[in-house]
CSV table of C-alpha atoms in Angstrom, one decimal:
chain,number,residue,atom,x,y,z
A,1,UNK,CA,315.0,239.1,-139.2
A,2,UNK,CA,312.3,238.2,-141.7
A,3,UNK,CA,310.2,235.2,-140.9
A,4,UNK,CA,309.7,232.7,-143.6
A,5,UNK,CA,306.0,232.0,-144.4
A,6,UNK,CA,305.0,228.4,-143.6
A,7,UNK,CA,303.3,227.4,-146.8
A,8,UNK,CA,303.9,223.6,-147.0
A,9,UNK,CA,300.7,222.8,-145.0
A,10,UNK,CA,298.8,225.2,-147.2
A,11,UNK,CA,300.0,223.4,-150.3
A,12,UNK,CA,299.2,220.0,-148.7
A,13,UNK,CA,295.6,221.1,-147.8
A,14,UNK,CA,295.1,222.4,-151.3
A,15,UNK,CA,296.5,219.2,-152.8
A,16,UNK,CA,294.1,217.0,-150.8
A,17,UNK,CA,291.2,219.3,-151.6
A,18,UNK,CA,292.0,219.0,-155.3
A,19,UNK,CA,292.2,215.2,-154.9
A,20,UNK,CA,288.8,215.2,-153.1
A,21,UNK,CA,287.2,217.3,-155.8
A,22,UNK,CA,288.6,215.1,-158.5
A,23,UNK,CA,287.3,212.0,-156.7
A,24,UNK,CA,283.8,213.5,-156.4
A,25,UNK,CA,283.8,214.4,-160.1
A,26,UNK,CA,284.8,210.9,-161.0
A,27,UNK,CA,282.0,209.4,-158.8
A,28,UNK,CA,279.4,211.7,-160.3
A,29,UNK,CA,280.6,211.0,-163.8
A,30,UNK,CA,280.6,207.2,-163.1
A,31,UNK,CA,277.0,207.5,-161.8
A,32,UNK,CA,275.9,209.4,-164.8
A,33,UNK,CA,277.6,206.9,-167.1
A,34,UNK,CA,276.0,204.0,-165.2
A,35,UNK,CA,272.5,205.6,-165.4
A,36,UNK,CA,272.9,206.2,-169.2
A,37,UNK,CA,274.1,202.6,-169.8
A,38,UNK,CA,271.2,201.1,-167.8
A,39,UNK,CA,268.7,203.3,-169.7
A,40,UNK,CA,270.1,202.4,-173.1
A,41,UNK,CA,270.4,198.7,-172.3
A,42,UNK,CA,266.9,198.6,-170.9
A,43,UNK,CA,265.4,200.3,-174.0
A,44,UNK,CA,267.4,197.9,-176.3
A,45,UNK,CA,266.3,194.8,-174.3
A,46,UNK,CA,262.6,195.8,-174.3
A,47,UNK,CA,262.7,196.7,-178.0
A,48,UNK,CA,264.3,193.4,-178.9
A,49,UNK,CA,261.9,191.4,-176.6
A,50,UNK,CA,258.8,193.2,-178.0
A,51,UNK,CA,259.9,192.3,-181.6
A,52,UNK,CA,260.3,188.7,-180.6
A,53,UNK,CA,256.9,188.8,-178.8
A,54,UNK,CA,255.3,190.2,-181.9
A,55,UNK,CA,256.9,187.5,-184.1
A,56,UNK,CA,255.8,184.7,-181.8
A,57,UNK,CA,252.3,186.0,-181.6
A,58,UNK,CA,252.1,186.2,-185.4
A,59,UNK,CA,253.4,182.6,-185.7
A,60,UNK,CA,250.7,181.3,-183.3
A,61,UNK,CA,248.0,183.1,-185.3
A,62,UNK,CA,249.4,182.0,-188.6
A,63,UNK,CA,249.6,178.3,-187.4
A,64,UNK,CA,245.9,178.4,-186.4
A,65,UNK,CA,244.9,180.2,-189.6
A,66,UNK,CA,246.8,177.7,-191.7
A,67,UNK,CA,245.2,174.7,-190.2
A,68,UNK,CA,241.7,176.3,-190.2
A,69,UNK,CA,242.1,176.9,-194.0
A,70,UNK,CA,243.4,173.4,-194.6
A,71,UNK,CA,240.4,171.9,-192.8
A,72,UNK,CA,238.0,174.0,-195.0
A,73,UNK,CA,239.8,172.7,-198.1
A,74,UNK,CA,239.6,169.1,-196.9
A,75,UNK,CA,235.9,169.5,-196.3
A,76,UNK,CA,235.3,170.2,-200.0
A,77,UNK,CA,236.4,166.6,-200.8
A,78,UNK,CA,234.8,164.9,-197.8
A,79,UNK,CA,231.9,162.5,-198.4
A,80,UNK,CA,229.2,161.3,-196.0
A,81,UNK,CA,228.3,158.4,-198.2
A,82,UNK,CA,231.5,156.4,-197.9
A,83,UNK,CA,232.7,156.1,-194.3
A,84,UNK,CA,235.6,153.8,-195.1
A,85,UNK,CA,237.0,156.1,-197.8
A,86,UNK,CA,236.6,159.2,-195.6
A,87,UNK,CA,238.3,157.4,-192.7
A,88,UNK,CA,241.3,156.6,-194.8
A,89,UNK,CA,241.5,160.2,-196.0
A,90,UNK,CA,241.3,161.5,-192.4
A,91,UNK,CA,244.0,159.2,-191.2
A,92,UNK,CA,246.3,160.1,-194.1
A,93,UNK,CA,245.8,163.8,-193.7
A,94,UNK,CA,246.1,163.7,-189.9
A,95,UNK,CA,249.4,161.7,-190.2
A,96,UNK,CA,250.9,164.1,-192.7
A,97,UNK,CA,249.9,167.3,-191.0
A,98,UNK,CA,250.6,166.3,-187.4
A,99,UNK,CA,248.5,169.2,-186.2
A,100,UNK,CA,245.4,167.3,-184.9
A,101,UNK,CA,244.6,165.2,-181.9
A,102,UNK,CA,241.7,163.8,-184.0
A,103,UNK,CA,239.7,164.6,-187.1
A,104,UNK,CA,236.0,163.6,-187.1
A,105,UNK,CA,233.4,163.5,-189.8
A,106,UNK,CA,229.8,163.8,-188.3
A,107,UNK,CA,226.3,164.5,-189.4
A,108,UNK,CA,224.6,167.7,-188.3
A,109,UNK,CA,223.6,166.2,-184.9
A,110,UNK,CA,227.2,165.3,-184.1
A,111,UNK,CA,226.9,161.6,-184.7
A,112,UNK,CA,230.3,160.2,-185.8
A,113,UNK,CA,230.4,158.9,-189.3
A,114,UNK,CA,234.2,158.4,-189.5
A,115,UNK,CA,237.3,159.4,-187.7
A,116,UNK,CA,241.1,159.0,-187.8
A,117,UNK,CA,241.0,157.6,-184.3
A,118,UNK,CA,239.1,154.3,-183.5
A,119,UNK,CA,238.3,155.4,-179.9
A,120,UNK,CA,236.4,158.4,-181.3
A,121,UNK,CA,234.3,156.2,-183.6
A,122,UNK,CA,233.5,154.0,-180.7
A,123,UNK,CA,231.9,156.9,-178.8
A,124,UNK,CA,229.5,157.5,-181.7
A,125,UNK,CA,229.1,161.2,-180.9
A,126,UNK,CA,231.1,164.4,-180.3
A,127,UNK,CA,228.5,166.2,-178.3
A,128,UNK,CA,230.0,165.3,-175.0
A,129,UNK,CA,231.8,168.6,-175.4
A,130,UNK,CA,229.4,171.5,-175.1
A,131,UNK,CA,231.8,173.7,-177.1
A,132,UNK,CA,231.4,171.3,-180.1
A,133,UNK,CA,227.6,171.5,-179.7
A,134,UNK,CA,227.8,175.3,-180.1
A,135,UNK,CA,230.0,174.9,-183.2
A,136,UNK,CA,227.5,172.5,-184.8
A,137,UNK,CA,224.7,175.1,-184.5
A,138,UNK,CA,226.8,177.4,-186.6
A,139,UNK,CA,227.7,174.7,-189.1
A,140,UNK,CA,224.0,174.0,-189.6
A,141,UNK,CA,223.7,177.6,-190.7
A,142,UNK,CA,226.5,177.1,-193.3
A,143,UNK,CA,229.2,178.8,-191.3
A,144,UNK,CA,232.7,177.6,-190.3
A,145,UNK,CA,233.4,178.1,-186.7
A,146,UNK,CA,236.1,177.6,-184.0
A,147,UNK,CA,236.1,177.4,-180.2
A,148,UNK,CA,238.2,179.0,-177.5
A,149,UNK,CA,240.6,176.9,-175.5
A,150,UNK,CA,239.1,174.1,-173.4
A,151,UNK,CA,239.8,170.6,-172.1
A,152,UNK,CA,238.0,168.1,-174.3
A,153,UNK,CA,236.1,165.2,-172.7
A,154,UNK,CA,236.2,163.4,-176.0
A,155,UNK,CA,240.0,163.3,-176.4
A,156,UNK,CA,241.0,164.0,-172.7
A,157,UNK,CA,243.4,166.7,-173.9
A,158,UNK,CA,243.5,170.5,-174.0
A,159,UNK,CA,242.6,171.9,-177.4
A,160,UNK,CA,240.7,174.3,-179.5
A,161,UNK,CA,238.2,172.9,-182.1
A,162,UNK,CA,237.5,173.9,-185.7
A,163,UNK,CA,234.3,172.9,-187.4
A,164,UNK,CA,233.5,173.4,-191.1
A,165,UNK,CA,230.4,172.4,-193.1
A,166,UNK,CA,230.4,169.5,-195.5
A,167,UNK,CA,228.0,170.1,-198.4
A,168,UNK,CA,226.0,167.6,-200.4
A,169,UNK,CA,226.7,166.7,-204.0
A,170,UNK,CA,224.9,169.7,-205.3
A,171,UNK,CA,227.0,172.0,-203.3
A,172,UNK,CA,224.0,173.9,-201.9
A,173,UNK,CA,222.9,171.8,-199.0
A,174,UNK,CA,224.7,170.9,-195.8
A,175,UNK,CA,224.9,167.3,-194.8
A,176,UNK,CA,227.4,167.3,-192.0
A,177,UNK,CA,230.5,168.7,-190.4
A,178,UNK,CA,234.3,168.1,-190.5
A,179,UNK,CA,235.6,168.7,-187.0
A,180,UNK,CA,239.2,169.0,-186.0
A,181,UNK,CA,240.6,168.9,-182.5
A,182,UNK,CA,243.9,170.8,-182.6
A,183,UNK,CA,247.0,169.4,-180.9
A,184,UNK,CA,247.8,171.9,-178.1
A,185,UNK,CA,251.5,171.1,-177.4
A,186,UNK,CA,252.4,172.8,-180.7
A,187,UNK,CA,250.9,176.1,-179.6
A,188,UNK,CA,252.7,175.8,-176.2
A,189,UNK,CA,256.1,175.2,-178.0
A,190,UNK,CA,256.0,178.6,-179.5
A,191,UNK,CA,256.5,180.1,-176.1
A,192,UNK,CA,260.0,178.7,-176.0
A,193,UNK,CA,261.0,181.3,-178.7
A,194,UNK,CA,262.7,183.8,-176.3
A,195,UNK,CA,265.9,182.7,-174.6
A,196,UNK,CA,265.6,182.6,-170.8
A,197,UNK,CA,262.1,184.1,-170.9
A,198,UNK,CA,259.1,182.9,-169.1
A,199,UNK,CA,256.0,182.9,-171.3
A,200,UNK,CA,252.3,182.5,-171.0
A,201,UNK,CA,249.1,182.7,-173.1
A,202,UNK,CA,246.2,184.2,-171.1
A,203,UNK,CA,242.7,183.8,-172.4
A,204,UNK,CA,239.8,186.3,-172.3
A,205,UNK,CA,238.8,185.0,-168.9
A,206,UNK,CA,242.2,185.9,-167.5
A,207,UNK,CA,243.2,182.2,-167.2
A,208,UNK,CA,246.5,180.7,-168.2
A,209,UNK,CA,246.0,178.3,-171.1
A,210,UNK,CA,249.7,177.7,-172.0
A,211,UNK,CA,253.0,178.6,-170.4
A,212,UNK,CA,256.7,177.9,-170.6
A,213,UNK,CA,259.3,178.0,-167.8
A,214,UNK,CA,263.0,177.7,-168.8
A,215,UNK,CA,265.6,175.7,-167.0
A,216,UNK,CA,265.4,175.1,-163.3
A,217,UNK,CA,262.2,177.2,-163.0
A,218,UNK,CA,260.3,174.1,-164.0
A,219,UNK,CA,261.3,172.4,-160.8
A,220,UNK,CA,260.3,175.2,-158.5
A,221,UNK,CA,257.2,176.7,-160.0
A,222,UNK,CA,253.7,176.0,-159.0
A,223,UNK,CA,252.3,177.6,-162.2
A,224,UNK,CA,249.7,175.5,-164.0
A,225,UNK,CA,247.2,175.7,-166.8
A,226,UNK,CA,243.9,177.0,-165.6
A,227,UNK,CA,245.3,179.4,-163.1
A,228,UNK,CA,243.4,182.7,-162.9
A,229,UNK,CA,245.6,185.8,-163.1
A,230,UNK,CA,244.9,188.7,-160.7
A,231,UNK,CA,242.8,191.6,-162.1
A,232,UNK,CA,245.5,194.0,-161.0
A,233,UNK,CA,248.1,192.3,-163.2
A,234,UNK,CA,245.7,192.1,-166.1
A,235,UNK,CA,244.5,195.6,-166.0
A,236,UNK,CA,247.3,197.2,-167.9
A,237,UNK,CA,247.5,194.3,-170.3
A,238,UNK,CA,243.8,194.7,-171.2
A,239,UNK,CA,243.9,198.5,-171.5
A,240,UNK,CA,246.8,198.4,-174.0
A,241,UNK,CA,247.2,196.5,-177.2
A,242,UNK,CA,250.9,196.1,-176.3
A,243,UNK,CA,252.9,196.5,-173.1
A,244,UNK,CA,256.6,196.9,-172.8
A,245,UNK,CA,258.1,197.8,-169.4
A,246,UNK,CA,260.3,196.8,-166.5
A,247,UNK,CA,258.6,195.3,-163.5
A,248,UNK,CA,259.4,194.5,-159.8
A,249,UNK,CA,259.0,191.0,-158.4
A,250,UNK,CA,255.8,192.0,-156.8
A,251,UNK,CA,254.4,193.0,-160.2
A,252,UNK,CA,255.6,190.0,-162.1
A,253,UNK,CA,253.5,187.0,-163.2
A,254,UNK,CA,256.3,184.6,-162.5
A,255,UNK,CA,257.5,186.4,-159.3
A,256,UNK,CA,260.8,187.8,-160.6
A,257,UNK,CA,262.0,191.3,-161.3
A,258,UNK,CA,262.7,191.8,-165.0
A,259,UNK,CA,261.3,192.9,-168.3
A,260,UNK,CA,257.7,192.4,-169.4
A,261,UNK,CA,256.3,192.4,-172.9
A,262,UNK,CA,252.7,191.5,-173.8
A,263,UNK,CA,250.8,191.6,-177.0
A,264,UNK,CA,247.1,190.9,-178.0
A,265,UNK,CA,246.7,188.4,-180.8
A,266,UNK,CA,244.9,189.8,-183.8
A,267,UNK,CA,244.2,186.8,-186.0
A,268,UNK,CA,243.8,186.7,-189.8
A,269,UNK,CA,240.9,186.5,-192.3
A,270,UNK,CA,239.5,183.1,-191.1
A,271,UNK,CA,240.9,182.7,-187.6
A,272,UNK,CA,240.3,186.1,-186.1
A,273,UNK,CA,241.6,185.4,-182.7
A,274,UNK,CA,240.2,184.6,-179.3
A,275,UNK,CA,241.2,187.7,-177.4
A,276,UNK,CA,244.3,186.0,-176.0
A,277,UNK,CA,247.3,187.9,-174.6
A,278,UNK,CA,250.8,186.5,-175.1
A,279,UNK,CA,253.1,187.5,-172.2
A,280,UNK,CA,256.8,187.2,-171.8
A,281,UNK,CA,258.9,188.0,-168.7
A,282,UNK,CA,262.7,187.8,-168.6
A,283,UNK,CA,264.4,188.0,-165.2
A,284,UNK,CA,266.7,190.9,-164.8
A,285,UNK,CA,269.7,188.9,-163.7
A,286,UNK,CA,269.4,186.5,-166.6
A,287,UNK,CA,269.8,189.0,-169.5
A,288,UNK,CA,273.3,189.5,-170.9
A,289,UNK,CA,274.7,189.6,-167.4
A,290,UNK,CA,272.7,192.7,-166.7
A,291,UNK,CA,274.0,194.7,-163.8
A,292,UNK,CA,277.4,193.1,-163.9
A,293,UNK,CA,278.2,194.8,-167.2
A,294,UNK,CA,277.2,198.2,-166.0
A,295,UNK,CA,279.2,197.9,-162.8
A,296,UNK,CA,282.3,196.7,-164.6
A,297,UNK,CA,282.0,199.4,-167.2
A,298,UNK,CA,281.6,202.2,-164.7
A,299,UNK,CA,284.5,200.9,-162.6
A,300,UNK,CA,286.8,200.8,-165.6
A,301,UNK,CA,285.9,204.3,-166.6
A,302,UNK,CA,286.5,205.5,-163.1
A,303,UNK,CA,289.9,203.9,-162.9
A,304,UNK,CA,290.8,205.2,-166.4
A,305,UNK,CA,290.0,208.8,-165.3
A,306,UNK,CA,292.0,208.5,-162.2
A,307,UNK,CA,294.9,207.0,-164.1
A,308,UNK,CA,294.9,209.9,-166.5
A,309,UNK,CA,294.7,212.5,-163.8
A,310,UNK,CA,297.4,211.0,-161.5
A,311,UNK,CA,300.4,212.1,-163.5
A,312,UNK,CA,299.0,215.6,-163.7
A,313,UNK,CA,298.4,215.8,-159.9
A,314,UNK,CA,301.9,214.5,-159.2
A,315,UNK,CA,303.3,217.1,-161.5
A,316,UNK,CA,301.3,219.8,-159.8
A,317,UNK,CA,302.5,218.7,-156.4
A,318,UNK,CA,306.2,218.7,-157.5
A,319,UNK,CA,305.8,222.2,-159.0
A,320,UNK,CA,304.4,223.5,-155.8
A,321,UNK,CA,307.3,222.2,-153.8
A,322,UNK,CA,309.8,223.7,-156.3
A,323,UNK,CA,308.1,227.1,-155.9
A,324,UNK,CA,308.3,226.6,-152.2
A,325,UNK,CA,312.1,226.0,-152.3
A,326,UNK,CA,312.7,229.1,-154.4
A,327,UNK,CA,310.9,231.2,-151.8
A,328,UNK,CA,313.5,229.9,-149.2
A,329,UNK,CA,311.3,227.3,-147.5
A,330,UNK,CA,311.6,223.5,-147.2
A,331,UNK,CA,309.1,220.7,-147.6
A,332,UNK,CA,309.0,220.4,-143.8
A,333,UNK,CA,307.7,223.1,-141.5
A,334,UNK,CA,310.3,225.9,-141.1
A,335,UNK,CA,310.8,227.8,-137.9
A,336,UNK,CA,312.3,231.3,-137.8
């Protein structure tokens, strides 16, 4: 009597082998899709963030250039001979522009002739700030000049100062200076231009001169103006005119893993910059649900592939059992 071949276990083993292979293929495919999605999203986020960084840097430079030019134009109509008239002009211009902590008309030694703020006039001189003394030296040579960021003793506020010469009636001699102490909060407000981003302006001495922390970060951060940034962090920023990359929390200025963009200011024709660097960092978990989107997408793709393959595998299993019956066997193990 011919013994029937016991093939059901063989079919079952092959079936589970096929299922295992299909599962591995789906896992590998999902991993490849996830990697591609992460790479594309990272590139898109960094590109977008760099464009916003470039736009904000240009706005900061443009704001400084605009007010510098406006001060130069105002100096053309300033007069050292009529202090009451010049005081009224300074007050009116300061009120309309809203860009200045104070405007001061002085002689070449820094003695106050008039100002838009009474407390400045009461101090009689602007030379309490050494930075202003340096600007007056350049004004005496007929040059307009501006300072870097500093904390003014005269106003008690952080600022940068612009100084322009005031000529005599002939237009050839220099009789004094028009000095403007810029209001710093306006500069800081530009750092709010990227949603959920932490921003900072770092000066040429690697010190923070302005920063912005969104949301709850304000309550937990110990960040402050005047902090010196580590040379390790600053090295790549100083070596490149622009930086765009992902960073770990240990590499971050604000201590969170995310996306870093940094750009050097370039200035314009009058305000030519102070070698500042504008930096933005966006935490990884705060950008468009990063991470969650990729995981969900990969999971959905994995499930869709299995869903499409399942009918085919069920059909194959049924076909194998039908072949088995035609050969005289049963789904269970058959004994001779």
